[in-house]
């Protein structure tokens, strides 16, 4: 009897450990984020969303990301679709194509078509997305024009950027009316870029998408 009780206790401890791990998975934390990436939340909680996106790209496993494509939460579906494209999971191409064709949320369709473009797969699905009833989806397809034919591995470039991590202290350091903080990055053609190297030499425009999630 003592052995049975001990075994049950050990099993309970394992379940508690697994449950604790699951609640800390990046996607699970993203599901329960205080301010999901809605229009009204653009200025609220974005630091948490950005930090979690880094965790998802760098830590989430492919199996959980694939399963999340069927999640009832559209923000989780969108983030999983984005991550699978960046991680170049070609096995998820069919599921991503299905999202592009039939997901009811435009945000999910946008992330799925972006990922198919990163995977350089399903060009016929991407072509059909030009006729999506939501202007945001068709605009995204137009923005991705030429990416399928390009030899550049954009997914690898994005992974490299995420692998460097991000400091919360640096988030929000750029402010309207103040000089832009210096930063280093890699251009889309793989060349190093540093803001201070070009300031004062020629006009420069830096574009960052205003949407996260």
XYZ file of N, CA, C and O in Angstrom:
852
model
N 0.834 -1.200 0.000
C 0.000 0.000 0.000
C 0.871 1.253 0.000
O 0.615 2.217 -0.707
N 1.923 1.205 0.846
C 2.837 2.341 0.931
C 3.477 2.616 -0.422
O 3.635 3.757 -0.842
N 3.853 1.513 -1.132
C 4.493 1.668 -2.440
C 3.527 2.310 -3.431
O 3.917 3.138 -4.241
N 2.236 1.921 -3.347
C 1.249 2.479 -4.274
C 1.075 3.964 -4.018
O 1.038 4.776 -4.942
N 0.990 4.336 -2.744
C 0.839 5.756 -2.385
C 2.048 6.547 -2.848
O 1.940 7.648 -3.382
N 3.230 5.963 -2.643
C 4.461 6.639 -3.068
C 4.474 6.842 -4.584
O 4.838 7.902 -5.091
N 4.039 5.814 -5.318
C 4.007 5.900 -6.772
C 3.016 6.963 -7.234
O 3.290 7.733 -8.154
N 1.848 7.004 -6.564
C 0.847 8.010 -6.916
C 1.365 9.416 -6.649
O 1.150 10.341 -7.430
N 2.057 9.561 -5.527
C 2.617 10.866 -5.175
C 3.654 11.297 -6.200
O 3.715 12.461 -6.610
N 4.474 10.333 -6.630
C 5.494 10.646 -7.630
C 4.845 11.043 -8.950
O 5.264 11.989 -9.611
N 3.769 10.314 -9.301
C 3.058 10.639 -10.537
C 2.432 12.017 -10.476
O 2.460 12.772 -11.446
N 1.877 12.371 -9.319
C 1.285 13.684 -9.142
C 2.336 14.768 -9.273
O 2.105 15.812 -9.871
N 3.525 14.508 -8.718
C 4.606 15.487 -8.815
C 5.000 15.722 -10.267
O 5.248 16.851 -10.690
N 5.042 14.637 -11.046
C 5.385 14.758 -12.460
C 4.328 15.579 -13.191
O 4.643 16.468 -13.984
N 3.039 15.286 -12.892
C 1.971 16.030 -13.539
C 2.028 17.505 -13.177
O 1.820 18.378 -14.020
N 2.317 17.799 -11.903
C 2.429 19.185 -11.475
C 3.568 19.881 -12.200
O 3.477 21.038 -12.598
N 4.683 19.145 -12.388
C 5.833 19.722 -13.076
C 5.490 20.026 -14.533
O 5.750 21.105 -15.051
N 4.827 19.045 -15.196
C 4.457 19.231 -16.597
C 3.482 20.387 -16.736
O 3.588 21.221 -17.634
N 2.491 20.454 -15.856
C 1.519 21.530 -15.891
C 2.194 22.881 -15.709
O 1.895 23.856 -16.384
N 3.151 22.930 -14.778
C 3.887 24.172 -14.552
C 4.670 24.583 -15.774
O 4.721 25.752 -16.146
N 5.286 23.586 -16.439
C 6.029 23.878 -17.649
C 5.094 24.397 -18.742
O 5.403 25.344 -19.432
N 3.928 23.734 -18.872
C 2.999 24.120 -19.931
C 2.532 25.555 -19.741
O 2.400 26.311 -20.701
N 2.271 25.955 -18.503
C 1.782 27.304 -18.258
C 2.842 28.349 -18.560
O 2.530 29.519 -18.716
N 4.107 27.907 -18.647
C 5.179 28.836 -18.945
C 5.593 28.803 -20.416
O 6.492 29.525 -20.819
N 4.979 27.926 -21.204
C 5.308 27.887 -22.616
C 5.009 29.246 -23.223
O 4.004 29.885 -22.899
N 5.867 29.730 -24.127
C 5.659 31.064 -24.704
C 4.280 31.257 -25.316
O 3.641 32.293 -25.112
N 3.782 30.261 -26.045
C 2.467 30.410 -26.667
C 1.352 30.493 -25.632
O 0.371 31.213 -25.814
N 1.507 29.735 -24.544
C 0.490 29.777 -23.494
C 0.496 31.139 -22.808
O -0.557 31.692 -22.485
N 1.666 31.683 -22.602
C 1.755 33.027 -22.018
C 1.185 34.067 -22.976
O 0.562 35.047 -22.553
N 1.402 33.846 -24.276
C 0.852 34.779 -25.271
C -0.676 34.733 -25.256
O -1.341 35.761 -25.397
N -1.226 33.561 -25.066
C -2.681 33.407 -25.000
C -3.269 34.244 -23.860
O -4.350 34.813 -23.985
N -2.553 34.300 -22.753
C -3.069 34.970 -21.555
C -2.519 36.376 -21.367
O -2.627 36.947 -20.280
N -1.951 36.948 -22.420
C -1.354 38.278 -22.304
C -2.426 39.310 -21.965
O -3.575 39.211 -22.417
N -2.068 40.286 -21.165
C -3.052 41.269 -20.687
C -3.617 42.117 -21.824
O -4.816 42.406 -21.871
N -2.746 42.531 -22.736
C -3.185 43.385 -23.834
C -2.902 42.692 -25.175
O -1.793 42.803 -25.702
N -3.860 41.958 -25.723
C -3.652 41.305 -27.027
C -3.476 42.358 -28.119
O -3.846 43.526 -27.935
N -2.915 41.961 -29.268
C -2.590 42.934 -30.314
C -3.796 43.411 -31.120
O -3.912 43.162 -32.322
N -4.703 44.121 -30.460
C -5.829 44.732 -31.147
C -5.491 46.190 -31.442
O -4.534 46.742 -30.889
N -6.274 46.811 -32.295
C -6.013 48.208 -32.668
C -5.995 49.106 -31.443
O -5.136 49.982 -31.293
N -6.936 48.890 -30.545
C -7.015 49.748 -29.360
C -5.854 49.531 -28.396
O -5.619 50.359 -27.503
N -5.119 48.437 -28.576
C -3.994 48.151 -27.674
C -2.627 48.462 -28.285
O -1.602 48.073 -27.728
N -2.596 49.144 -29.412
C -1.314 49.399 -30.072
C -0.317 50.091 -29.147
O 0.879 49.831 -29.190
N -0.819 50.980 -28.291
C 0.081 51.707 -27.404
C 0.187 51.109 -26.015
O 0.868 51.667 -25.152
N -0.475 49.972 -25.791
C -0.476 49.354 -24.463
C 0.059 47.933 -24.521
O -0.350 47.139 -25.351
N 0.985 47.624 -23.641
C 1.481 46.260 -23.509
C 2.304 45.751 -24.670
O 2.597 44.556 -24.744
N 2.713 46.650 -25.566
C 3.439 46.173 -26.746
C 4.812 45.610 -26.379
O 5.322 44.714 -27.046
N 5.405 46.125 -25.275
C 6.706 45.574 -24.857
C 6.580 44.097 -24.494
O 7.441 43.288 -24.852
N 5.498 43.753 -23.788
C 5.282 42.349 -23.424
C 5.062 41.497 -24.671
O 5.555 40.370 -24.757
N 4.329 42.028 -25.637
C 4.064 41.268 -26.859
C 5.349 41.038 -27.651
O 5.577 39.935 -28.162
N 6.175 42.077 -27.739
C 7.438 41.940 -28.477
C 8.349 40.930 -27.790
O 8.937 40.051 -28.430
N 8.465 41.041 -26.467
C 9.329 40.120 -25.718
C 8.850 38.676 -25.869
O 9.657 37.753 -26.037
N 7.534 38.478 -25.830
C 6.987 37.125 -25.987
C 7.199 36.592 -27.396
O 7.444 35.403 -27.584
N 7.114 37.478 -28.385
C 7.352 37.032 -29.765
C 8.779 36.514 -29.901
O 9.013 35.499 -30.560
N 9.728 37.189 -29.286
C 11.115 36.704 -29.304
C 11.200 35.322 -28.664
O 11.868 34.424 -29.181
N 10.518 35.142 -27.539
C 10.534 33.846 -26.857
C 9.917 32.752 -27.728
O 10.417 31.622 -27.780
N 8.832 33.079 -28.405
C 8.157 32.092 -29.238
C 9.059 31.652 -30.388
O 9.207 30.469 -30.663
N 9.680 32.608 -31.048
C 10.561 32.278 -32.173
C 11.770 31.478 -31.700
O 12.191 30.520 -32.351
N 12.307 31.845 -30.550
C 13.552 31.230 -30.093
C 13.359 29.944 -29.290
O 14.284 29.130 -29.201
N 12.163 29.744 -28.703
C 12.019 28.640 -27.755
C 10.892 27.653 -28.063
O 10.967 26.493 -27.660
N 9.833 28.107 -28.716
C 8.687 27.215 -28.926
C 9.054 26.078 -29.871
O 9.798 26.272 -30.831
N 8.542 24.867 -29.595
C 8.847 23.725 -30.444
C 7.854 23.653 -31.595
O 6.725 24.161 -31.515
N 8.274 23.020 -32.698
C 7.462 22.973 -33.908
C 6.125 22.265 -33.684
O 5.096 22.674 -34.224
N 6.133 21.211 -32.881
C 4.901 20.458 -32.655
C 3.825 21.328 -32.014
O 2.661 21.306 -32.425
N 4.204 22.106 -31.013
C 3.211 22.962 -30.347
C 2.767 24.093 -31.270
O 1.606 24.508 -31.247
N 3.675 24.586 -32.109
C 3.307 25.638 -33.051
C 2.329 25.119 -34.096
O 1.356 25.797 -34.446
N 2.570 23.909 -34.600
C 1.652 23.321 -35.584
C 0.270 23.124 -34.979
O -0.752 23.404 -35.612
N 0.233 22.613 -33.751
C -1.054 22.396 -33.083
C -1.791 23.713 -32.880
O -3.027 23.774 -32.956
N -1.034 24.790 -32.649
C -1.638 26.092 -32.372
C -2.302 26.707 -33.603
O -3.061 27.665 -33.482
N -2.047 26.176 -34.779
C -2.717 26.679 -35.982
C -4.219 26.411 -35.929
O -4.983 27.047 -36.647
N -4.633 25.474 -35.068
C -6.057 25.164 -34.895
C -6.629 25.766 -33.615
O -7.763 25.460 -33.240
N -5.853 26.609 -32.959
C -6.290 27.171 -31.679
C -7.518 28.070 -31.873
O -7.672 28.716 -32.915
N -8.380 28.106 -30.880
C -9.584 28.937 -30.973
C -9.259 30.421 -30.873
O -10.042 31.276 -31.302
N -8.077 30.753 -30.306
C -7.669 32.140 -30.152
C -6.989 32.610 -31.443
O -5.937 32.097 -31.816
N -7.554 33.590 -32.151
C -6.968 34.009 -33.430
C -5.575 34.606 -33.297
O -4.758 34.490 -34.214
N -5.282 35.228 -32.155
C -3.952 35.811 -31.968
C -2.900 34.713 -31.808
O -1.766 34.860 -32.269
N -3.282 33.631 -31.169
C -2.377 32.485 -31.041
C -2.165 31.837 -32.408
O -1.036 31.489 -32.778
N -3.247 31.686 -33.182
C -3.114 31.126 -34.535
C -2.183 31.986 -35.391
O -1.316 31.476 -36.108
N -2.368 33.296 -35.297
C -1.557 34.209 -36.104
C -0.085 34.125 -35.720
O 0.798 34.087 -36.585
N 0.187 34.098 -34.420
C 1.577 34.051 -33.974
C 2.223 32.723 -34.334
O 3.399 32.671 -34.737
N 1.470 31.636 -34.210
C 2.008 30.333 -34.581
C 2.325 30.293 -36.072
O 3.366 29.763 -36.492
N 1.428 30.851 -36.893
C 1.664 30.888 -38.339
C 2.916 31.687 -38.652
O 3.744 31.274 -39.481
N 3.083 32.803 -38.001
C 4.268 33.636 -38.227
C 5.542 32.875 -37.850
O 6.518 32.865 -38.594
N 5.527 32.245 -36.697
C 6.711 31.539 -36.201
C 7.097 30.384 -37.114
O 8.282 30.156 -37.390
N 6.121 29.649 -37.618
C 6.419 28.495 -38.461
C 7.071 28.917 -39.779
O 7.918 28.205 -40.322
N 6.690 30.075 -40.286
C 7.338 30.578 -41.490
C 8.769 30.991 -41.220
O 9.678 30.668 -41.989
N 8.981 31.690 -40.129
C 10.329 32.138 -39.773
C 11.240 30.946 -39.498
O 12.426 30.957 -39.842
N 10.686 29.893 -38.898
C 11.465 28.699 -38.592
C 11.582 27.757 -39.789
O 12.172 26.682 -39.678
N 11.001 28.143 -40.908
C 11.075 27.376 -42.162
C 10.572 25.932 -42.002
O 11.205 24.986 -42.454
N 9.420 25.807 -41.373
C 8.828 24.490 -41.206
C 7.995 24.157 -42.441
O 6.796 24.452 -42.506
N 8.617 23.542 -43.421
C 7.947 23.237 -44.681
C 6.798 22.241 -44.492
O 5.866 22.196 -45.304
N 6.853 21.443 -43.434
C 5.782 20.481 -43.184
C 4.459 21.156 -42.827
O 3.407 20.512 -42.834
N 4.510 22.433 -42.483
C 3.284 23.148 -42.119
C 2.680 23.896 -43.308
O 1.678 24.595 -43.150
N 3.260 23.749 -44.493
C 2.811 24.521 -45.655
C 1.338 24.275 -45.981
O 0.589 25.218 -46.271
N 0.887 23.021 -45.944
C -0.513 22.722 -46.258
C -1.457 23.383 -45.254
O -2.499 23.938 -45.637
N -1.107 23.314 -43.982
C -1.950 23.915 -42.944
C -1.971 25.437 -43.081
O -3.021 26.077 -42.898
N -0.829 26.025 -43.411
C -0.773 27.473 -43.612
C -1.608 27.883 -44.819
O -2.310 28.903 -44.782
N -1.548 27.073 -45.881
C -2.347 27.364 -47.071
C -3.838 27.325 -46.743
O -4.621 28.153 -47.232
N -4.226 26.381 -45.903
C -5.631 26.288 -45.502
C -6.071 27.535 -44.738
O -7.191 28.023 -44.914
N -5.175 28.060 -43.902
C -5.496 29.285 -43.172
C -5.674 30.454 -44.134
O -6.588 31.274 -43.975
N -4.784 30.554 -45.116
C -4.884 31.639 -46.097
C -6.225 31.581 -46.817
O -6.864 32.612 -47.076
N -6.677 30.393 -47.119
C -7.893 30.216 -47.915
C -9.182 30.323 -47.102
O -10.210 30.750 -47.642
N -9.131 29.956 -45.809
C -10.422 29.823 -45.120
C -10.500 30.386 -43.705
O -11.590 30.370 -43.116
N -9.394 30.875 -43.132
C -9.507 31.368 -41.755
C -10.386 32.624 -41.730
O -10.230 33.512 -42.571
N -11.321 32.724 -40.777
C -12.236 33.869 -40.743
C -11.582 35.181 -40.314
O -12.149 36.251 -40.533
N -10.391 35.107 -39.707
C -9.728 36.316 -39.205
C -8.670 36.791 -40.203
O -7.759 36.047 -40.564
N -8.779 38.040 -40.631
C -7.846 38.572 -41.625
C -6.416 38.567 -41.116
O -5.464 38.355 -41.888
N -6.229 38.788 -39.810
C -4.882 38.805 -39.239
C -4.199 37.450 -39.414
O -3.009 37.384 -39.758
N -4.932 36.392 -39.211
C -4.376 35.047 -39.380
C -4.023 34.803 -40.843
O -2.970 34.238 -41.167
N -4.885 35.255 -41.739
C -4.612 35.069 -43.170
C -3.354 35.838 -43.586
O -2.556 35.354 -44.395
N -3.180 37.015 -43.022
C -1.981 37.806 -43.329
C -0.723 37.075 -42.883
O 0.248 36.934 -43.639
N -0.723 36.598 -41.642
C 0.468 35.911 -41.120
C 0.741 34.622 -41.891
O 1.897 34.267 -42.132
N -0.312 33.932 -42.290
C -0.131 32.674 -43.015
C 0.447 32.917 -44.403
O 1.330 32.179 -44.856
N -0.029 33.955 -45.095
C 0.493 34.225 -46.433
C 1.932 34.735 -46.351
O 2.766 34.434 -47.222
N 2.250 35.487 -45.308
C 3.643 35.905 -45.095
C 4.548 34.690 -44.941
O 5.651 34.646 -45.496
N 4.077 33.724 -44.175
C 4.898 32.545 -43.910
C 5.063 31.673 -45.146
O 6.137 31.123 -45.383
N 4.025 31.541 -45.944
C 4.167 30.786 -47.190
C 5.202 31.451 -48.103
O 5.967 30.770 -48.794
N 5.235 32.773 -48.062
C 6.230 33.491 -48.859
C 7.638 33.243 -48.324
O 8.580 33.074 -49.098
N 7.787 33.201 -46.997
C 9.091 32.893 -46.407
C 9.522 31.473 -46.756
O 10.706 31.201 -46.988
N 8.549 30.559 -46.778
C 8.843 29.166 -47.133
C 9.081 28.990 -48.627
O 9.605 27.964 -49.057
N 8.644 30.001 -49.413
C 8.729 29.938 -50.879
C 7.944 28.728 -51.402
O 8.413 27.971 -52.262
N 6.747 28.574 -50.856
C 5.891 27.452 -51.225
C 4.464 27.937 -51.497
O 4.083 29.039 -51.112
N 3.701 27.107 -52.163
C 2.292 27.360 -52.460
C 2.064 28.693 -53.193
O 1.222 29.513 -52.796
N 2.776 28.939 -54.290
C 2.588 30.201 -55.011
C 1.162 30.396 -55.515
O 0.676 31.531 -55.610
N 0.469 29.301 -55.813
C -0.901 29.414 -56.302
C -1.831 29.944 -55.214
O -2.781 30.690 -55.495
N -1.568 29.584 -53.963
C -2.375 30.078 -52.847
C -2.091 31.559 -52.608
O -3.010 32.355 -52.357
N -0.827 31.931 -52.689
C -0.450 33.337 -52.525
C -1.079 34.178 -53.627
O -1.568 35.291 -53.382
N -1.108 33.638 -54.832
C -1.717 34.362 -55.958
C -3.209 34.571 -55.714
O -3.747 35.668 -55.950
N -3.891 33.549 -55.218
C -5.323 33.669 -54.936
C -5.598 34.690 -53.832
O -6.652 35.332 -53.817
N -4.638 34.843 -52.908
C -4.817 35.778 -51.794
C -4.886 37.230 -52.268
O -5.320 38.104 -51.516
N -4.476 37.485 -53.515
C -4.598 38.836 -54.068
C -6.059 39.266 -54.140
O -6.370 40.457 -54.144
N -6.967 38.287 -54.192
C -8.388 38.580 -54.300
C -9.102 38.498 -52.950
O -10.332 38.478 -52.892
N -8.326 38.417 -51.867
C -8.929 38.347 -50.530
C -9.821 39.570 -50.291
O -9.462 40.692 -50.679
N -10.984 39.384 -49.679
C -11.896 40.513 -49.445
C -11.338 41.578 -48.506
O -11.814 42.716 -48.518
N -10.325 41.225 -47.706
C -9.732 42.214 -46.814
C -8.549 42.891 -47.504
O -7.645 42.215 -48.011
N -8.564 44.209 -47.505
C -7.509 44.964 -48.188
C -6.136 44.711 -47.583
O -5.117 44.767 -48.280
N -6.098 44.418 -46.287
C -4.821 44.174 -45.626
C -4.123 42.940 -46.153
O -2.888 42.903 -46.272
N -4.903 41.915 -46.503
C -4.325 40.684 -47.031
C -3.773 40.915 -48.432
O -2.645 40.545 -48.748
N -4.569 41.536 -49.297
C -4.111 41.788 -50.664
C -2.922 42.735 -50.676
O -2.007 42.594 -51.501
N -2.907 43.704 -49.760
C -1.764 44.631 -49.659
C -0.507 43.871 -49.256
O 0.583 44.131 -49.773
N -0.653 42.915 -48.326
C 0.487 42.115 -47.895
C 1.047 41.301 -49.048
O 2.274 41.216 -49.228
N 0.164 40.721 -49.850
C 0.615 39.938 -51.003
C 1.406 40.820 -51.969
O 2.458 40.428 -52.480
N 0.915 42.037 -52.208
C 1.622 42.962 -53.096
C 2.993 43.327 -52.522
O 3.978 43.452 -53.256
N 3.053 43.462 -51.202
C 4.310 43.812 -50.538
C 5.338 42.692 -50.682
O 6.546 42.939 -50.723
N 4.837 41.465 -50.772
C 5.726 40.301 -50.849
C 6.114 39.954 -52.288
O 6.803 38.956 -52.502
N 5.675 40.762 -53.229
C 5.949 40.477 -54.634
C 7.446 40.289 -54.866
O 8.272 41.089 -54.435
N 7.796 39.215 -55.528
C 9.196 38.947 -55.850
C 9.922 38.120 -54.813
O 11.002 37.583 -55.091
N 9.342 37.995 -53.617
C 10.037 37.252 -52.567
C 10.120 35.767 -52.894
O 11.105 35.113 -52.552
N 9.107 35.233 -53.561
C 9.122 33.815 -53.921
C 10.264 33.492 -54.878
O 10.886 32.433 -54.780
N 10.535 34.402 -55.808
C 11.568 34.161 -56.809
C 12.971 34.516 -56.318
O 13.970 34.112 -56.910
N 13.045 35.273 -55.248
C 14.346 35.724 -54.749
C 15.159 34.567 -54.175
O 14.607 33.638 -53.577
N 16.465 34.625 -54.368
C 17.347 33.602 -53.800
C 17.691 33.898 -52.341
O 18.268 33.060 -51.654
N 17.345 35.080 -51.872
C 17.633 35.450 -50.488
C 16.795 34.638 -49.522
O 15.577 34.478 -49.715
N 17.422 34.118 -48.492
C 16.700 33.378 -47.456
C 16.275 34.362 -46.372
O 16.987 34.592 -45.399
N 15.107 34.956 -46.564
C 14.632 35.971 -45.626
C 14.324 35.369 -44.264
O 14.517 36.026 -43.227
N 13.857 34.141 -44.240
C 13.546 33.496 -42.959
C 14.804 33.368 -42.108
O 14.775 33.605 -40.897
N 15.913 32.997 -42.730
C 17.169 32.861 -41.996
C 17.621 34.208 -41.453
O 18.135 34.299 -40.326
N 17.442 35.266 -42.228
C 17.805 36.605 -41.762
C 16.970 37.003 -40.547
O 17.477 37.581 -39.583
N 15.678 36.680 -40.608
C 14.799 37.031 -39.487
C 15.181 36.232 -38.246
O 15.230 36.777 -37.137
N 15.468 34.935 -38.425
C 15.884 34.111 -37.275
C 17.153 34.660 -36.639
O 17.285 34.681 -35.408
N 18.077 35.089 -37.463
C 19.328 35.647 -36.936
C 19.057 36.885 -36.097
O 19.655 37.079 -35.040
N 18.133 37.719 -36.571
C 17.787 38.928 -35.817
C 17.144 38.576 -34.476
O 17.474 39.160 -33.438
N 16.222 37.606 -34.486
C 15.568 37.199 -33.238
C 16.559 36.545 -32.276
O 16.442 36.709 -31.061
N 17.515 35.807 -32.803
C 18.471 35.089 -31.954
C 19.316 36.048 -31.120
O 19.819 35.675 -30.056
N 19.457 37.268 -31.579
C 20.256 38.253 -30.835
C 19.529 38.752 -29.590
O 20.133 39.375 -28.726
N 18.214 38.484 -29.519
C 17.448 38.908 -28.353
C 17.129 40.392 -28.403
O 17.499 41.100 -29.347
N 16.451 40.850 -27.386
C 16.079 42.259 -27.315
C 16.054 42.701 -25.855
O 15.679 41.930 -24.967
N 16.489 43.903 -25.616
C 16.510 44.449 -24.262
C 15.266 45.290 -24.027
O 14.921 46.157 -24.835
N 14.594 45.036 -22.923
C 13.407 45.833 -22.601
C 13.772 47.298 -22.387
O 12.961 48.189 -22.627
N 15.002 47.552 -21.932
C 15.431 48.937 -21.705
C 15.510 49.721 -23.011
O 15.384 50.944 -23.023
N 15.753 49.004 -24.109
C 15.874 49.676 -25.403
C 14.526 49.867 -26.087
O 14.408 50.675 -27.003
N 13.518 49.132 -25.637
C 12.198 49.280 -26.242
C 11.638 50.667 -25.944
O 11.637 51.116 -24.801
N 11.167 51.324 -26.962
C 10.570 52.636 -26.757
C 11.573 53.755 -26.633
O 11.204 54.888 -26.301
N 12.870 53.478 -26.890
C 13.884 54.529 -26.765
C 13.780 55.552 -27.891
O 14.226 56.687 -27.745
N 13.182 55.151 -29.015
C 12.953 56.102 -30.113
C 11.665 56.866 -29.843
O 10.614 56.269 -29.603
N 11.758 58.196 -29.834
C 10.601 59.027 -29.542
C 10.509 60.169 -30.539
O 11.527 60.708 -30.994
N 9.273 60.515 -30.878
C 9.032 61.610 -31.817
C 9.620 62.899 -31.258
O 9.420 63.239 -30.089
N 10.367 63.617 -32.097
C 10.943 64.898 -31.692
C 12.346 64.806 -31.137
O 12.996 65.828 -30.913
N 12.813 63.570 -30.896
C 14.164 63.378 -30.365
C 15.031 62.690 -31.422
O 14.516 61.975 -32.290
N 16.357 62.900 -31.358
C 17.239 62.207 -32.310
C 17.061 60.693 -32.208
O 16.866 60.151 -31.124
N 17.132 60.031 -33.340
C 16.985 58.576 -33.349
C 18.158 57.936 -32.623
O 19.310 58.325 -32.831
N 17.903 56.974 -31.743
C 19.003 56.276 -31.065
C 19.801 55.454 -32.065
O 19.238 54.912 -33.028
N 21.089 55.360 -31.865
C 21.925 54.590 -32.783
C 21.577 53.102 -32.666
O 21.233 52.609 -31.589
N 21.649 52.388 -33.778
C 21.397 50.950 -33.753
C 22.123 50.291 -34.916
O 22.486 50.944 -35.899
N 22.338 49.003 -34.773
C 22.944 48.202 -35.831
C 21.944 47.152 -36.280
O 21.142 46.660 -35.483
N 21.982 46.807 -37.557
C 21.061 45.816 -38.105
C 21.676 45.231 -39.371
O 22.780 45.609 -39.770
N 20.942 44.314 -39.973
C 21.352 43.727 -41.242
C 20.317 44.079 -42.289
O 19.114 43.934 -42.050
N 20.753 44.550 -43.443
C 19.825 44.928 -44.491
C 19.253 43.677 -45.160
O 19.746 42.568 -44.950
N 18.227 43.866 -45.990
C 17.582 42.726 -46.638
C 18.514 41.989 -47.592
O 18.260 40.828 -47.930
N 19.591 42.643 -48.026
C 20.562 41.956 -48.888
C 21.761 41.424 -48.103
O 22.790 41.074 -48.675
N 21.609 41.378 -46.756
C 22.620 40.743 -45.914
C 23.795 41.610 -45.518
O 24.769 41.116 -44.928
N 23.741 42.903 -45.782
C 24.858 43.792 -45.451
C 24.651 44.442 -44.081
O 23.522 44.716 -43.686
N 25.736 44.706 -43.341
C 25.598 45.353 -42.037
C 25.199 46.820 -42.189
O 25.601 47.491 -43.145
N 24.401 47.286 -41.256
C 23.953 48.680 -41.275
C 24.076 49.254 -39.876
O 23.712 48.605 -38.896
N 24.594 50.465 -39.776
C 24.650 51.176 -38.510
C 24.214 52.607 -38.753
O 24.760 53.293 -39.634
N 23.240 53.057 -37.992
C 22.650 54.367 -38.237
C 23.693 55.474 -38.183
O 23.712 56.374 -39.035
N 24.574 55.444 -37.204
C 25.552 56.525 -37.039
C 26.528 56.621 -38.208
O 27.164 57.660 -38.412
N 26.644 55.547 -38.993
C 27.557 55.560 -40.139
C 27.013 56.365 -41.315
O 27.771 56.771 -42.198
N 25.696 56.576 -41.337
C 25.104 57.263 -42.481
C 24.456 58.596 -42.118
O 24.145 59.395 -43.011
N 24.260 58.862 -40.840
C 23.639 60.129 -40.436
C 24.483 61.306 -40.901
O 25.705 61.337 -40.726
N 23.823 62.296 -41.493
C 24.512 63.483 -41.956
C 25.131 63.352 -43.333
O 25.604 64.342 -43.893
N 25.135 62.148 -43.891
C 25.749 61.946 -45.202
C 24.728 62.004 -46.332
O 25.021 62.482 -47.419
N 23.551 61.501 -46.079
C 22.516 61.461 -47.104
C 21.166 61.296 -46.431
O 21.082 60.849 -45.280
N 20.087 61.686 -47.119
C 18.749 61.497 -46.522
C 18.493 60.010 -46.287
O 18.925 59.167 -47.068
N 17.803 59.704 -45.214
C 17.508 58.310 -44.910
C 16.111 58.196 -44.333
O 15.674 59.039 -43.535
N 15.388 57.179 -44.757
C 14.060 56.898 -44.223
C 14.070 55.524 -43.603
O 14.530 54.549 -44.215
N 13.621 55.425 -42.364
C 13.571 54.149 -41.650
C 12.100 53.828 -41.407
O 11.380 54.610 -40.801
N 11.671 52.665 -41.890
C 10.275 52.266 -41.759
C 10.133 51.080 -40.837
O 10.843 50.080 -40.983
N 9.257 51.193 -39.871
C 8.925 50.078 -38.991
C 7.418 49.882 -39.047
O 6.660 50.845 -38.914
N 6.983 48.642 -39.227
C 5.544 48.381 -39.227
C 4.979 48.702 -37.855
O 5.586 48.397 -36.825
N 3.819 49.314 -37.842
C 3.208 49.747 -36.578
C 2.436 48.628 -35.897
O 1.980 48.784 -34.779
N 2.302 47.504 -36.586
C 1.491 46.420 -36.025
C 2.362 45.317 -35.479
O 3.369 44.951 -36.078
N 2.026 44.812 -34.312
C 2.731 43.642 -33.777
C 1.716 42.559 -33.496
O 0.529 42.806 -33.375
N 2.184 41.321 -33.341
C 1.280 40.219 -33.064
C 0.899 39.467 -34.309
O 0.173 38.512 -34.251
